[in-house]
Structures are given as structure tokens and as C-alpha cells.
mmCIF file of C-alpha atoms in Angstrom:
data_model
loop_
_atom_site.group_PDB
_atom_site.id
_atom_site.type_symbol
_atom_site.label_atom_id
_atom_site.label_comp_id
_atom_site.label_asym_id
_atom_site.label_seq_id
_atom_site.Cartn_x
_atom_site.Cartn_y
_atom_site.Cartn_z
ATOM 1 C CA MET A 2 102.373 61.303 15.484
ATOM 2 C CA LYS A 3 104.874 62.266 18.170
ATOM 3 C CA SER A 4 106.069 58.691 18.635
ATOM 4 C CA LYS A 5 106.700 58.263 14.882
ATOM 5 C CA GLY A 6 108.848 61.396 14.940
ATOM 6 C CA ILE A 7 110.842 60.113 17.916
ATOM 7 C CA VAL A 8 111.322 56.714 16.252
ATOM 8 C CA ALA A 9 112.527 58.440 13.078
ATOM 9 C CA VAL A 10 115.020 60.557 15.042
ATOM 10 C CA VAL A 11 116.298 57.478 16.904
ATOM 11 C CA ILE A 12 116.738 55.593 13.620
ATOM 12 C CA ILE A 13 118.649 58.512 12.087
ATOM 13 C CA VAL A 14 120.911 58.896 15.140
ATOM 14 C CA VAL A 15 121.636 55.151 15.264
ATOM 15 C CA SER A 16 122.284 55.092 11.505
ATOM 16 C CA LEU A 17 124.743 57.984 11.795
ATOM 17 C CA ALA A 18 126.500 56.313 14.726
ATOM 18 C CA VAL A 19 126.856 53.045 12.806
ATOM 19 C CA ALA A 20 128.086 54.873 9.707
ATOM 20 C CA GLY A 21 130.624 56.786 11.816
ATOM 21 C CA SER A 22 131.876 53.557 13.396
ATOM 22 C CA MET A 23 132.225 51.957 9.989
ATOM 23 C CA ALA A 24 134.146 54.966 8.683
ATOM 24 C CA ARG A 25 136.565 54.756 11.608
ATOM 25 C CA ALA A 26 136.942 50.996 11.189
ATOM 26 C CA ALA A 27 137.573 51.381 7.475
ATOM 27 C CA GLN A 28 140.499 53.776 7.914
ATOM 28 C CA ASP A 29 142.560 54.334 4.810
ATOM 29 C CA LYS A 30 145.984 53.363 6.130
ATOM 30 C CA TYR A 31 147.556 55.556 3.486
ATOM 31 C CA THR A 32 146.444 58.707 5.349
ATOM 32 C CA VAL A 33 148.647 58.041 8.426
ATOM 33 C CA ASN A 34 152.058 59.691 8.765
ATOM 34 C CA VAL A 35 154.809 60.485 11.259
ATOM 35 C CA ARG A 36 156.349 63.870 11.986
ATOM 36 C CA ASN A 37 158.744 65.277 9.403
ATOM 37 C CA GLY A 38 156.488 64.032 6.648
ATOM 38 C CA LEU A 39 157.132 60.305 6.309
ATOM 39 C CA ALA A 40 153.771 58.921 5.239
ATOM 40 C CA PHE A 41 152.358 55.413 4.974
ATOM 41 C CA SER A 42 151.272 56.434 1.459
ATOM 42 C CA GLU A 43 154.919 56.594 0.328
ATOM 43 C CA PHE A 44 154.947 52.798 0.595
ATOM 44 C CA ARG A 45 151.775 52.058 -1.361
ATOM 45 C CA GLY A 46 152.007 48.539 -2.790
ATOM 46 C CA TYR A 47 154.561 47.312 -0.241
ATOM 47 C CA GLU A 48 152.497 44.156 0.249
ATOM 48 C CA GLY A 49 153.642 42.946 -3.177
ATOM 49 C CA TRP A 50 157.343 43.745 -2.832
ATOM 50 C CA GLN A 51 159.965 41.010 -2.941
ATOM 51 C CA THR A 52 161.072 39.354 0.296
ATOM 52 C CA VAL A 53 164.565 40.258 1.463
ATOM 53 C CA SER A 54 164.575 38.179 4.623
ATOM 54 C CA VAL A 55 162.586 36.949 7.604
ATOM 55 C CA SER A 56 163.309 37.407 11.291
ATOM 56 C CA HIS A 57 161.895 36.486 14.655
ATOM 57 C CA SER A 58 162.275 37.266 18.310
ATOM 58 C CA GLU A 59 160.579 35.731 21.305
ATOM 59 C CA LYS A 60 157.658 38.126 20.849
ATOM 60 C CA LEU A 61 157.327 38.750 17.098
ATOM 61 C CA ILE A 62 157.965 37.270 13.666
ATOM 62 C CA ALA A 63 158.619 39.449 10.660
ATOM 63 C CA VAL A 64 159.096 39.554 6.934
ATOM 64 C CA ILE A 65 161.336 42.241 5.455
ATOM 65 C CA LEU A 66 160.304 43.396 1.985
ATOM 66 C CA ALA A 67 161.984 45.790 -0.467
ATOM 67 C CA ASN A 68 160.950 47.750 -3.512
ATOM 68 C CA PRO A 69 162.668 47.062 -6.873
ATOM 69 C CA VAL A 70 165.213 49.892 -6.346
ATOM 70 C CA MET A 71 166.380 48.288 -3.101
ATOM 71 C CA ILE A 72 166.342 44.751 -4.536
ATOM 72 C CA ASN A 73 168.471 45.845 -7.506
ATOM 73 C CA ALA A 74 170.935 47.479 -5.118
ATOM 74 C CA TYR A 75 171.171 44.312 -3.028
ATOM 75 C CA GLN A 76 171.741 42.253 -6.180
ATOM 76 C CA ALA A 77 174.529 44.663 -7.189
ATOM 77 C CA GLY A 78 176.313 43.873 -3.902
ATOM 78 C CA ILE A 79 175.205 46.802 -1.747
ATOM 79 C CA PRO A 80 175.933 47.249 1.139
ATOM 80 C CA GLY A 81 178.705 44.614 1.192
ATOM 81 C CA ASN A 82 180.623 46.416 -1.552
ATOM 82 C CA GLY A 83 180.819 49.592 0.553
ATOM 83 C CA LYS A 84 178.500 51.579 -1.682
ATOM 84 C CA PRO A 85 175.358 53.278 -0.351
ATOM 85 C CA PHE A 86 171.831 52.375 -1.334
ATOM 86 C CA PRO A 87 170.451 54.745 -3.987
ATOM 87 C CA ASP A 88 167.775 57.321 -3.297
ATOM 88 C CA GLY A 89 164.360 55.751 -3.753
ATOM 89 C CA ALA A 90 165.333 52.486 -2.033
ATOM 90 C CA LYS A 91 162.548 51.404 0.338
ATOM 91 C CA MET A 92 162.010 48.630 2.861
ATOM 92 C CA ALA A 93 158.969 47.440 4.789
ATOM 93 C CA LYS A 94 159.049 45.194 7.850
ATOM 94 C CA ILE A 95 155.780 43.536 8.784
ATOM 95 C CA HIS A 96 155.542 42.153 12.340
ATOM 96 C CA TRP A 97 153.022 39.603 13.573
ATOM 97 C CA THR A 98 152.516 37.914 16.904
ATOM 98 C CA PRO A 99 153.469 34.260 16.425
ATOM 99 C CA LYS A 100 151.373 31.163 16.881
ATOM 100 C CA LYS A 101 151.961 27.449 16.384
ATOM 101 C CA HIS A 102 150.502 25.990 13.230
ATOM 102 C CA GLU A 103 147.388 23.964 14.095
ATOM 103 C CA THR A 104 148.391 20.773 12.269
ATOM 104 C CA PHE A 105 152.165 21.195 11.944
ATOM 105 C CA THR A 106 152.863 22.167 15.553
ATOM 106 C CA THR A 107 156.624 22.449 15.206
ATOM 107 C CA THR A 108 156.066 25.370 12.838
ATOM 108 C CA THR A 109 155.496 28.964 13.899
ATOM 109 C CA VAL A 110 153.293 31.100 11.657
ATOM 110 C CA PRO A 111 151.874 34.643 11.785
ATOM 111 C CA ALA A 112 148.850 35.232 13.995
ATOM 112 C CA SER A 113 147.640 38.811 14.409
ATOM 113 C CA LEU A 114 149.273 41.788 12.700
ATOM 114 C CA HIS A 115 151.322 43.840 15.181
ATOM 115 C CA ASP A 116 152.870 46.702 13.203
ATOM 116 C CA VAL A 117 154.485 47.763 9.946
ATOM 117 C CA ASP A 118 157.799 49.647 9.829
ATOM 118 C CA PHE A 119 159.241 51.492 6.847
ATOM 119 C CA MET A 120 162.572 52.914 5.674
ATOM 120 C CA VAL A 121 163.162 55.157 2.662
ATOM 121 C CA LYS A 122 166.440 56.466 1.281
ATOM 122 C CA ASP A 123 166.222 60.148 0.385
ATOM 123 C CA SER A 124 169.613 61.764 0.958
ATOM 124 C CA GLN A 125 168.317 65.321 0.550
ATOM 125 C CA ARG A 126 165.154 65.076 2.582
ATOM 126 C CA PHE A 127 166.820 63.115 5.397
ATOM 127 C CA ALA A 128 170.347 64.519 5.143
ATOM 128 C CA ASP A 129 170.679 64.794 8.932
ATOM 129 C CA SER A 130 169.676 61.162 9.570
ATOM 130 C CA GLY A 131 172.096 59.282 7.345
ATOM 131 C CA GLY A 132 169.934 59.837 4.269
ATOM 132 C CA TRP A 133 167.176 57.587 5.614
ATOM 133 C CA GLY A 134 163.674 58.254 6.907
ATOM 134 C CA TRP A 135 161.918 55.788 9.197
ATOM 135 C CA GLY A 136 158.346 55.201 10.268
ATOM 136 C CA ALA A 137 156.753 52.700 12.637
ATOM 137 C CA PHE A 138 152.996 52.196 12.478
ATOM 138 C CA LYS A 139 151.194 50.147 15.132
ATOM 139 C CA TYR A 140 148.157 48.153 14.130
ATOM 140 C CA ASP A 141 144.990 48.020 16.244
ATOM 141 C CA ALA A 142 142.880 45.009 15.269
ATOM 142 C CA ALA A 143 139.800 46.179 17.175
ATOM 143 C CA SER A 144 139.513 49.328 15.060
ATOM 144 C CA ASP A 145 141.410 48.035 11.994
ATOM 145 C CA THR A 146 143.592 51.164 12.094
ATOM 146 C CA PHE A 147 147.246 52.150 12.127
ATOM 147 C CA THR A 148 148.819 54.841 14.322
ATOM 148 C CA PRO A 149 152.397 56.120 14.512
ATOM 149 C CA GLY A 150 154.622 54.387 17.072
ATOM 150 C CA THR A 151 155.354 56.130 20.386
ATOM 151 C CA LEU A 152 158.006 56.218 23.079
ATOM 152 C CA ALA A 153 155.909 53.695 25.041
ATOM 153 C CA ASP A 154 156.500 51.025 22.359
ATOM 154 C CA GLN A 155 159.256 48.398 22.356
ATOM 155 C CA PRO A 156 161.595 49.461 20.953
ATOM 156 C CA PRO A 157 160.628 53.062 21.703
ATOM 157 C CA GLN A 158 159.659 55.069 18.633
ATOM 158 C CA GLY A 159 160.221 58.806 18.578
ATOM 159 C CA ASN A 160 157.196 59.213 16.292
ATOM 160 C CA ASP A 161 159.475 61.061 13.933
ATOM 161 C CA ALA A 162 160.838 60.195 10.493
ATOM 162 C CA LYS A 163 164.356 60.370 11.948
ATOM 163 C CA CYS A 164 163.661 58.133 14.955
ATOM 164 C CA GLY A 165 165.371 55.090 13.433
ATOM 165 C CA LEU A 166 168.783 56.733 13.315
ATOM 166 C CA ALA A 167 169.518 56.020 16.989
ATOM 167 C CA CYS A 168 169.203 52.253 16.515
ATOM 168 C CA HIS A 169 170.595 52.078 12.980
ATOM 169 C CA THR A 170 173.789 54.025 13.726
ATOM 170 C CA ILE A 171 175.472 50.763 14.781
ATOM 171 C CA VAL A 172 175.258 49.664 11.120
ATOM 172 C CA LYS A 173 176.416 52.968 9.646
ATOM 173 C CA THR A 174 179.111 51.158 7.625
ATOM 174 C CA ARG A 175 176.286 49.165 5.976
ATOM 175 C CA ASP A 176 174.451 52.382 5.045
ATOM 176 C CA TYR A 177 172.271 52.022 8.165
ATOM 177 C CA VAL A 178 170.708 48.734 6.997
ATOM 178 C CA PHE A 179 170.700 45.661 9.261
ATOM 179 C CA THR A 180 169.089 43.166 6.889
ATOM 180 C CA ASP A 181 171.147 40.974 4.584
ATOM 181 C CA TYR A 182 169.721 39.817 1.288
ATOM 182 C CA GLY A 183 169.507 36.033 1.509
ATOM 183 C CA LYS A 184 171.069 33.880 -1.188
ATOM 184 C CA ARG A 185 168.481 32.649 -3.691
#
């Protein structure tokens, strides 16, 4: 009788451990946020936004996406016409590590997800950072989770919704936006 009780306890403990691991692995990315309140959840649906542009460096490739508010602003000539983006404009930048395509080896394609970065225009909420809030969220494939960027990342992330201002100040005359909307 004692051994059946021990087996039952072991099964329960193992079951709880497996369930806990699955819960951690199945993180709801929309629960992650950076200081000053910028949350991943503010960008729900970003995966389906229209492409603004693509970019690459030696280490990463990226697609830059924008919500309809931002796309409409781009199509109206912003920021080239000197006007600012309207409140509610949002961008997402998805980074992947690159790899060569298996059969078309002169082509580089996304391999593993690296991180997702966001920008949102809210001139009241982010009045002291050019009207924009930023967030960088690193992806960990082993746990299938996102965490806010840190100062140890490249480029360093202040883990704060205003951290992007330091880098984006050089494009202040473009309302703090680097990315051009490519001709279609």
C-alpha cells in the first residue's frame, strides 16, 4: 500500500512539473511590458500589418510593419512633408537571424526569430520623448518567451518606453522615424 501511495505522489509531482513547464513555454506574449507602461499588448495584431520596408545588417534581417494609421500618414507624405505622424501611429520591427536559402543559395531568408521592436505615437503619454514610446522585446526560442531588452543588448536598450529617444534623435526632423515608405 505504501508503494502505491509513493507512486501516486511521484506521478502528481511529475505532472505538476510538466504542466508548469508547459505554462512557462506557452507564455502569452501580450503580458510582457517595459517600464513606463509600453506593453506588447498595445501591438496586438502587428503580424498582419502592412510592410513599410525591409532592412538587414551583417547580423540580422528585419521587416518593418505599420498599422493603418501609420500607413495612411506615409501615403499622405509624412514625414517628407514636414508634418508629424498622428497619435495612434504604430510600427513593429521584426528581427531574425539570417540564413541562406537551401535551394536558392544566393538568397538570404529569416532563420530564427531574434526580437520584436515597437514604436507608438502618443504625444501626451510620451511628451518628454518626442511623442513616441519604444519597446524592444527579445525572443528566447528555448522557452518560447519574450522579455524586455536590456543594456547588455546590441544596441543597448534602457528597458524603458523612452529608451529609443537617444538613437532616434538624429532623425528628429523626420518625427523620429528612420524608415522610409518604399514606392509601390
